[in-house]
Coordinates of C-alpha atoms in Angstrom, one line a residue:
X1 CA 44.1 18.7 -35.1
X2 CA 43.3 17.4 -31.2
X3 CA 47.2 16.5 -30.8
X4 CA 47.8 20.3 -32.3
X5 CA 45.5 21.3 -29.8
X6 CA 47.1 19.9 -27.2
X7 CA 50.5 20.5 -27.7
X8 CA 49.2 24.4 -28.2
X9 CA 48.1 24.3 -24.6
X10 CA 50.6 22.5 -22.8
X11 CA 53.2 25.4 -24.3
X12 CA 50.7 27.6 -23.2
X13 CA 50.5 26.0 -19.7
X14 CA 54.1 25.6 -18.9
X15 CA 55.9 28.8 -20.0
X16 CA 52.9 31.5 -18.6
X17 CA 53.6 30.5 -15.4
X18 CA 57.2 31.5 -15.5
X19 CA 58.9 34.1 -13.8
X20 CA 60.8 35.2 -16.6
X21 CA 57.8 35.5 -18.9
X22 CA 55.7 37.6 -16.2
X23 CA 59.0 39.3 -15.5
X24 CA 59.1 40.4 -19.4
X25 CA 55.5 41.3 -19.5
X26 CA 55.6 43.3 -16.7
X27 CA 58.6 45.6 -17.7
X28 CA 57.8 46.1 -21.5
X29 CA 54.1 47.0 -20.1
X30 CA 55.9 49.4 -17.7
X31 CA 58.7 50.7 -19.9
X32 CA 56.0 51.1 -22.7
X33 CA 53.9 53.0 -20.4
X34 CA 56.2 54.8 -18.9
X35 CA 57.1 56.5 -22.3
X36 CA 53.6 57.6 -22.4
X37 CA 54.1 60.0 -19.5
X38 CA 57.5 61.1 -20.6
X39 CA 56.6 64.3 -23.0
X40 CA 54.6 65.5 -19.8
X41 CA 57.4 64.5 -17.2
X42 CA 60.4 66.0 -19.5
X43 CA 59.0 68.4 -21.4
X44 CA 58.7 71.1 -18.8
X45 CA 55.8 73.4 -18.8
X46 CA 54.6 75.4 -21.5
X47 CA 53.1 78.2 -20.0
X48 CA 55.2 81.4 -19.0
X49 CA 55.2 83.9 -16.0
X50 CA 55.8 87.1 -16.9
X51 CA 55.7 90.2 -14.2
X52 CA 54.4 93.4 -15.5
X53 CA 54.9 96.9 -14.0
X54 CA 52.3 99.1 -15.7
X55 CA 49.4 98.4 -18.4
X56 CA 49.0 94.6 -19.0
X57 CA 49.1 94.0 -22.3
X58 CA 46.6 92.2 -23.8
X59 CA 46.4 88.5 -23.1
X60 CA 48.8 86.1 -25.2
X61 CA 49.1 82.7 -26.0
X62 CA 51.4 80.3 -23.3
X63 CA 52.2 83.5 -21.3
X64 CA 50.2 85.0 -17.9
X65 CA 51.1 87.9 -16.6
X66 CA 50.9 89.2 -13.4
X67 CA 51.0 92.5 -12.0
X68 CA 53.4 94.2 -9.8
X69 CA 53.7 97.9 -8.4
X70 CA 56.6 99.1 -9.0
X71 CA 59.9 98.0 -11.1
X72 CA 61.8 97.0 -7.6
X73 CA 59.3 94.4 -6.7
X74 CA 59.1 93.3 -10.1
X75 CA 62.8 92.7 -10.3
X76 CA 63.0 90.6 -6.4
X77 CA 60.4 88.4 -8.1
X78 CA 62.7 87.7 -11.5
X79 CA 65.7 87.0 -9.4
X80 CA 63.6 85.5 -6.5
X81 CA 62.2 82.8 -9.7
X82 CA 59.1 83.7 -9.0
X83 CA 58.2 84.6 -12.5
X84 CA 59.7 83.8 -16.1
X85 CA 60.7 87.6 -16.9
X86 CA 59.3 91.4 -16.6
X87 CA 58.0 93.8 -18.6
X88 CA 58.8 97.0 -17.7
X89 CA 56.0 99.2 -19.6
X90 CA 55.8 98.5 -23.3
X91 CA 60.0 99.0 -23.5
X92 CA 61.9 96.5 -21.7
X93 CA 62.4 93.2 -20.8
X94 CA 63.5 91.8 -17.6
X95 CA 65.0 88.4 -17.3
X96 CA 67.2 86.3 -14.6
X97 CA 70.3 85.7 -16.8
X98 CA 69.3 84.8 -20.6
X99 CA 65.9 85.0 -21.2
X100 CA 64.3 81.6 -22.6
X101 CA 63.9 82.3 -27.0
X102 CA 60.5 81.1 -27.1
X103 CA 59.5 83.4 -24.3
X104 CA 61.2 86.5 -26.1
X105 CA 59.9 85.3 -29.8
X106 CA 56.2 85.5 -27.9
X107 CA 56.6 88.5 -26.2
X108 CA 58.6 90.4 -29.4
X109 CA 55.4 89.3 -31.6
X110 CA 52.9 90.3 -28.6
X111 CA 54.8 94.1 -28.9
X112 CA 55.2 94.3 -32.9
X113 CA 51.0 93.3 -33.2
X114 CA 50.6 95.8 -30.4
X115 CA 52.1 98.4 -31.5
X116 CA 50.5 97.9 -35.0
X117 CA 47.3 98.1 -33.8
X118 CA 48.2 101.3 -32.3
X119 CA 48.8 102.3 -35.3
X120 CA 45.5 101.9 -36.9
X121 CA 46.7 99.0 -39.1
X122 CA 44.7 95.7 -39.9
X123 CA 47.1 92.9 -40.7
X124 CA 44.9 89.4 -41.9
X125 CA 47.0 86.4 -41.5
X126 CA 47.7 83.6 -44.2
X127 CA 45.3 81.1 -44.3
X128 CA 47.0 77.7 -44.5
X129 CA 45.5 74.5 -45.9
X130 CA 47.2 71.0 -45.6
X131 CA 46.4 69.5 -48.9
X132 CA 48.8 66.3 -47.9
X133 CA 49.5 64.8 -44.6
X134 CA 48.7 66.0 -41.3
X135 CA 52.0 67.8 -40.1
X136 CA 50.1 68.3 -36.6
X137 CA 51.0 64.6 -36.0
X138 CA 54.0 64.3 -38.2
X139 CA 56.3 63.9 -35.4
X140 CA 53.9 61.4 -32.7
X141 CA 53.6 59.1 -36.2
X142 CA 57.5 58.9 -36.4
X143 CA 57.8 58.4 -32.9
X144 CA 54.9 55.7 -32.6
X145 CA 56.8 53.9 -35.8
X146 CA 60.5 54.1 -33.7
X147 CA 58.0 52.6 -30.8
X148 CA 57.2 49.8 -33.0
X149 CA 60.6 48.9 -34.8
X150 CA 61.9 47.9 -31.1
X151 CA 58.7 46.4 -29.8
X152 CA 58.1 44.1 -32.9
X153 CA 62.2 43.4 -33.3
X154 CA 62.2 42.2 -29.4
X155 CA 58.7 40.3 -30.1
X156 CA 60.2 38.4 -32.6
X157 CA 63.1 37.2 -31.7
X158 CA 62.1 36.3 -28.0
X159 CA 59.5 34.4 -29.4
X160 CA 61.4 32.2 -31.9
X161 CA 63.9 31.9 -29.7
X162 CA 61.6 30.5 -27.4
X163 CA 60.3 28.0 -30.4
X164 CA 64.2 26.8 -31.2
X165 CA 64.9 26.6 -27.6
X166 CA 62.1 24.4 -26.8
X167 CA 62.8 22.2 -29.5
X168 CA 66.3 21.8 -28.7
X169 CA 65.7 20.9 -24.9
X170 CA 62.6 18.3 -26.3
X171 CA 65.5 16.7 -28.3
X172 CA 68.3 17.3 -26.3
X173 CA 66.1 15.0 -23.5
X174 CA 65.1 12.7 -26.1
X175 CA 61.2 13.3 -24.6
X176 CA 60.7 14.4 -28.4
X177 CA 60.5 10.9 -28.8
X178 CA 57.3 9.9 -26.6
X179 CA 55.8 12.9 -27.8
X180 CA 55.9 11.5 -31.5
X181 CA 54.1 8.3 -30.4
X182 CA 50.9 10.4 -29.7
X183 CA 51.1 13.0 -31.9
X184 CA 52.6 13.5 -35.6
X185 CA 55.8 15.8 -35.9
X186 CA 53.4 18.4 -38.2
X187 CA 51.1 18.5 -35.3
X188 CA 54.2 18.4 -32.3
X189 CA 56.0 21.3 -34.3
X190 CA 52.4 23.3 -35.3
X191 CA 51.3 23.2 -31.6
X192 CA 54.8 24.7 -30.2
X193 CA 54.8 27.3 -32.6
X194 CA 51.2 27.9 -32.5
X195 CA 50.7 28.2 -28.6
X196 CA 54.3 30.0 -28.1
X197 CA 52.8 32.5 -30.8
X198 CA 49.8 32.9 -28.4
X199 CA 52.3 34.0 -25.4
X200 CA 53.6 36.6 -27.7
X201 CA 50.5 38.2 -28.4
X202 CA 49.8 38.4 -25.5
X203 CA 52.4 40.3 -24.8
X204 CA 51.8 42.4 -27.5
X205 CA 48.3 42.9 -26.7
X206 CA 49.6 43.8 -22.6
X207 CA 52.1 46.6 -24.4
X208 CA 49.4 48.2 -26.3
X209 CA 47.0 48.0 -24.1
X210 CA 49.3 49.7 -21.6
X211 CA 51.0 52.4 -24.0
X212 CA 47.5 53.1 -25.2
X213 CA 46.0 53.5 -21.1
X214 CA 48.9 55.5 -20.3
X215 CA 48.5 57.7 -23.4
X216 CA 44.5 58.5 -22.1
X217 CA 45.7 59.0 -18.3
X218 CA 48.6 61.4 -19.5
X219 CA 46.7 63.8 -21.7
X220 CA 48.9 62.3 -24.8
X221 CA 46.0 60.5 -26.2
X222 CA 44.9 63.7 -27.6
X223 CA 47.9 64.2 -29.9
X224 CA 47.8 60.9 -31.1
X225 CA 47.0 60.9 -35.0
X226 CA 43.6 59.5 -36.5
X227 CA 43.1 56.3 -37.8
X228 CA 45.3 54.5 -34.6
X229 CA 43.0 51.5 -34.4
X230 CA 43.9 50.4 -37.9
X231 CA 47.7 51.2 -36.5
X232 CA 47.0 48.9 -33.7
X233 CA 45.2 46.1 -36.3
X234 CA 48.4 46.7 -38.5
X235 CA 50.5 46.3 -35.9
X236 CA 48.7 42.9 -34.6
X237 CA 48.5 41.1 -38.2
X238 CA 51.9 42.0 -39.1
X239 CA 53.4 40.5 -35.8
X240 CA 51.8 37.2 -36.6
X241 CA 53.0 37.0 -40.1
X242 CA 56.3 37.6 -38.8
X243 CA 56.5 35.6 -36.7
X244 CA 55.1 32.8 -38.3
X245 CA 58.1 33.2 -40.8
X246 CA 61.0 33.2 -37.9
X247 CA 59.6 31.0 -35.8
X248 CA 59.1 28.1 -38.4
X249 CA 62.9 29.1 -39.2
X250 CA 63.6 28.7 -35.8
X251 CA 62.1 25.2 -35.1
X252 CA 64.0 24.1 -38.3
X253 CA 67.4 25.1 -37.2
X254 CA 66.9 24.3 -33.7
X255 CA 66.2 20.4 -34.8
X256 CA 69.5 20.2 -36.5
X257 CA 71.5 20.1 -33.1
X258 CA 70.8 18.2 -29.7
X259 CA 71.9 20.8 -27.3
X260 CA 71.7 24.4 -26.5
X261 CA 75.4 25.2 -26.5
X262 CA 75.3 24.6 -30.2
X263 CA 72.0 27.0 -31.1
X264 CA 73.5 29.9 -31.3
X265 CA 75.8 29.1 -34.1
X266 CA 73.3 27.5 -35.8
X267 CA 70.3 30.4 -35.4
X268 CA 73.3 32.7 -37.1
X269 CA 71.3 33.0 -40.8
X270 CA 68.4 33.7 -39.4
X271 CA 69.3 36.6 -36.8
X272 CA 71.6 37.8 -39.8
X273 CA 67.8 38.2 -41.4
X274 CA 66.2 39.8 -38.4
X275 CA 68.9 42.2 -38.0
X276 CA 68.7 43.1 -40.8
X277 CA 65.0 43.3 -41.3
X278 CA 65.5 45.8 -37.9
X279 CA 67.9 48.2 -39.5
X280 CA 65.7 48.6 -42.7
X281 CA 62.2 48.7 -40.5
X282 CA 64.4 51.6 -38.4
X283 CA 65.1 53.8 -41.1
X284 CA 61.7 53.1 -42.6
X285 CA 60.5 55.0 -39.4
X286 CA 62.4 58.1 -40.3
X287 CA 61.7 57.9 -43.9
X288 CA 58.4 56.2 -44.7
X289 CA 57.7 57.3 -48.4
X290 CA 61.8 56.8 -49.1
X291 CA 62.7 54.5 -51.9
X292 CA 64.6 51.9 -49.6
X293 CA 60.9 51.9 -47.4
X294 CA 58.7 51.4 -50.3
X295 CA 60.4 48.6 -51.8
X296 CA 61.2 46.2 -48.7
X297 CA 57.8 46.9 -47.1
X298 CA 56.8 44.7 -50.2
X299 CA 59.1 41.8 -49.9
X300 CA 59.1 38.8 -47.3
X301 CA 60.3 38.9 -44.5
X302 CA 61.2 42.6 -44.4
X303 CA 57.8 43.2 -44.9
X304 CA 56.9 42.2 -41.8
X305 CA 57.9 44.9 -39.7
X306 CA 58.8 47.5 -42.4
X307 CA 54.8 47.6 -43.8
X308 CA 53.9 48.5 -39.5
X309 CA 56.0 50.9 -39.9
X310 CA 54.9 52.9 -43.0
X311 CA 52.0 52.2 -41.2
X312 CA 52.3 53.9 -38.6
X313 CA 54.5 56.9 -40.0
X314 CA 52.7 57.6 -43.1
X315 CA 49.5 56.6 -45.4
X316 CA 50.5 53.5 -47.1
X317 CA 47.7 53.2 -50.4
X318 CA 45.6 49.9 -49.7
X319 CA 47.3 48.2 -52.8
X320 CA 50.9 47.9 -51.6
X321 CA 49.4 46.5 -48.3
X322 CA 47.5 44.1 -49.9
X323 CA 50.4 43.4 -52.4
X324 CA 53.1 42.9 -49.1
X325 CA 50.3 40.8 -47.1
X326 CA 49.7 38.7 -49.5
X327 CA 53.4 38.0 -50.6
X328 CA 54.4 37.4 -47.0
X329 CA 51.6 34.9 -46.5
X330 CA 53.1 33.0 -49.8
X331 CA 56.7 32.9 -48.1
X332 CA 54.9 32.1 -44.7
X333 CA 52.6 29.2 -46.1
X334 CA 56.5 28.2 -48.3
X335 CA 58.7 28.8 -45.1
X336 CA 56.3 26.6 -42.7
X337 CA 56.5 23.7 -45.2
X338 CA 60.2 23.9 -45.5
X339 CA 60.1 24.0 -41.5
X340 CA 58.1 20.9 -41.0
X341 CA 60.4 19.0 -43.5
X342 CA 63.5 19.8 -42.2
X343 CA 62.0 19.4 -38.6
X344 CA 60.3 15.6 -39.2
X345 CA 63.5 14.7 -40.7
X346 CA 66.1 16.1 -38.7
X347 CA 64.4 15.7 -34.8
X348 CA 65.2 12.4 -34.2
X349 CA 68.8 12.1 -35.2
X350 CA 70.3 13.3 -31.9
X351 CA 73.9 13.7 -31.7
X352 CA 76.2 15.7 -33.8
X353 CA 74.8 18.4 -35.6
X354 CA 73.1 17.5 -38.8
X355 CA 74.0 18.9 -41.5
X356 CA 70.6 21.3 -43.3
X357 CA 71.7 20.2 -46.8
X358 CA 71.8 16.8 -45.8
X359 CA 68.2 16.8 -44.2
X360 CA 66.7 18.8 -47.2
X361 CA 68.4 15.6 -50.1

């Protein structure tokens, strides 16, 4: 467990200090971040100004109206841009061009309640009840589940890349073979994948600690749907699983070729899987009670970043996340051992590419 240990921290040691690992901290922070202040940058304001020559009306909802004296100074201050529109009395409407269709829906509704209460006439509004999910936060829980198909599909990959990658280059310089006289290949291959699995949460612990600071410093944190520190656990748990499964798939294929001209061809079935896993985790976040969702969210490796998703997007019952946990563990704890074999086996014989089927006989 020492030589594990120690190969953990010398991963650790060498690739934090990297420009291209602060480099990609520092930008999926930022560009995480960045999308926290984006609804408030882009989405304009949602108050109106409204000029009114006359008897204000009574105060309404996103609009503030301001007084003018007369219809000619009202009219210099639509063109001028100084305000949203005019109301001219209780009769007309003013507007520079077009006028916006929210503003008109909210002033037509102010005039129709107005005038019906002119009239002497009570109208009581429906009372709505929610009996299922929250629409309030419908659309921030798809949005947060997008966030997360992208995040967790770039986490992965960059990290087992990172695992093959290093195992190549340890091969390719034959220094894999002083490391074996200290440590055991289990223990060599456990400590790569174990301290280049630390780098990667840490950057996922950087993005959500930055999306999440943003979101407080923006005003977005209030919109943000109950319950988002089990989303953040979720998200956390799930990430390690995964990439426990890719990464061990990674070191395996990596050790079947000596340099890193030849990885790419050899990495093909297991970014085939990712992809894959992406697309379905991506249309999960659009329809997170579908069929399609349901079903992979249970099975290995899909699971991995489909469950987050349904996570995030919708209320997944406790079962099926227990069920999908506990199935992906079985195909981690199955995938690792398959890993070490074909890594033990296969790291030494530098050269040509080896062959996986003739490793696994």
């Amino acid at each position: 467990m020492n030589g594990l240990l120690l190969v953990a921290q010398r991963e650790v040691r060498t690739r934090i200090r990297t420009k291209s690992f602060l480099i990609s901290l520092a930008i999926s922070a930022i560009l995480v971040a960045g999308l926290a202040f984006a609804p408030k940058v882009f989405g304009g304001d949602d108050t109106f100004d409204v000029g009114v020559v006359g008897a204000a009306p009574a105060a309404v909802s996103q609009v503030h109206f301001t007084k003018y004296p007369d219809e000619a100074a009202v009219r210099k201050a639509v063109t001028g841009g100084d305000v949203d529109a005019a109301l001219i009395g209780d009769r007309r409407v003013l507007a520079d061009g077009e006028l916006d269709q929210r503003l008109g829906l909210i002033l037509d509704s102010a005039h129709r309640e107005a005038q019906i209460k002119a009239a002497g006439l009570t109208i009581t509004p429906l009372q709505v009840e929610s009996i299922g999910a929250d629409a309030r936060y419908q659309g921030v829980r798809t949005g947060i589940a997008t966030l997360l198909v992208f995040v967790l599909f770039f986490l992965l990959i960059y990290s087992a890349m990172y695992v093959a990658m290093g195992v190549v280059e340890e091969k390719g310089s034959r220094i894999v073979e002083i490391l074996l006289t200290s440590v055991r290949p289990w223990q060599l291959l456990g400590g790569k994948i174990l301290g280049l699995g630390s780098l990667g949460l840490i950057n996922l612990v950087a993005i959500i600690a930055a999306g999440l600071s943003a979101s407080f410093a923006s005003g977005f944190a209030a919109d943000l749907p109950p319950g988002m520190g089990g989303i953040v656990v979720s998200t956390v748990v799930w990430f390690l699983l995964g990439y426990a499964f890719f990464s061990a798939l990674a070191a395996a294929f990596g050790s079947l070729v000596s340099r890193q001209e030849e990885l790419n061809s050899v990495l093909t079935p297991m970014n085939t899987l990712m992809m894959l896993t992406y697309v379905v985790a991506y249309l999960a976040a659009g329809e997170p009670t579908g069929t399609l969702a349901r079903v992979l969210s249970l099975i290995p490796p899909f699971s991995s970043m489909v469950m987050p998703v349904r996570t995030a997007a919708s209320d997944v019952p406790l079962v099926e996340i227990g069920l999908a946990a506990a199935l992906m563990v079985v195909a981690v704890v199955a995938v690792l051992l398959f890993g070490a074999r074909v890594y033990e086996r296969a790291v030494l014989r530098t050269g040509a590419r080896v062959k996986l089927g003739d490793v696994v006989r």
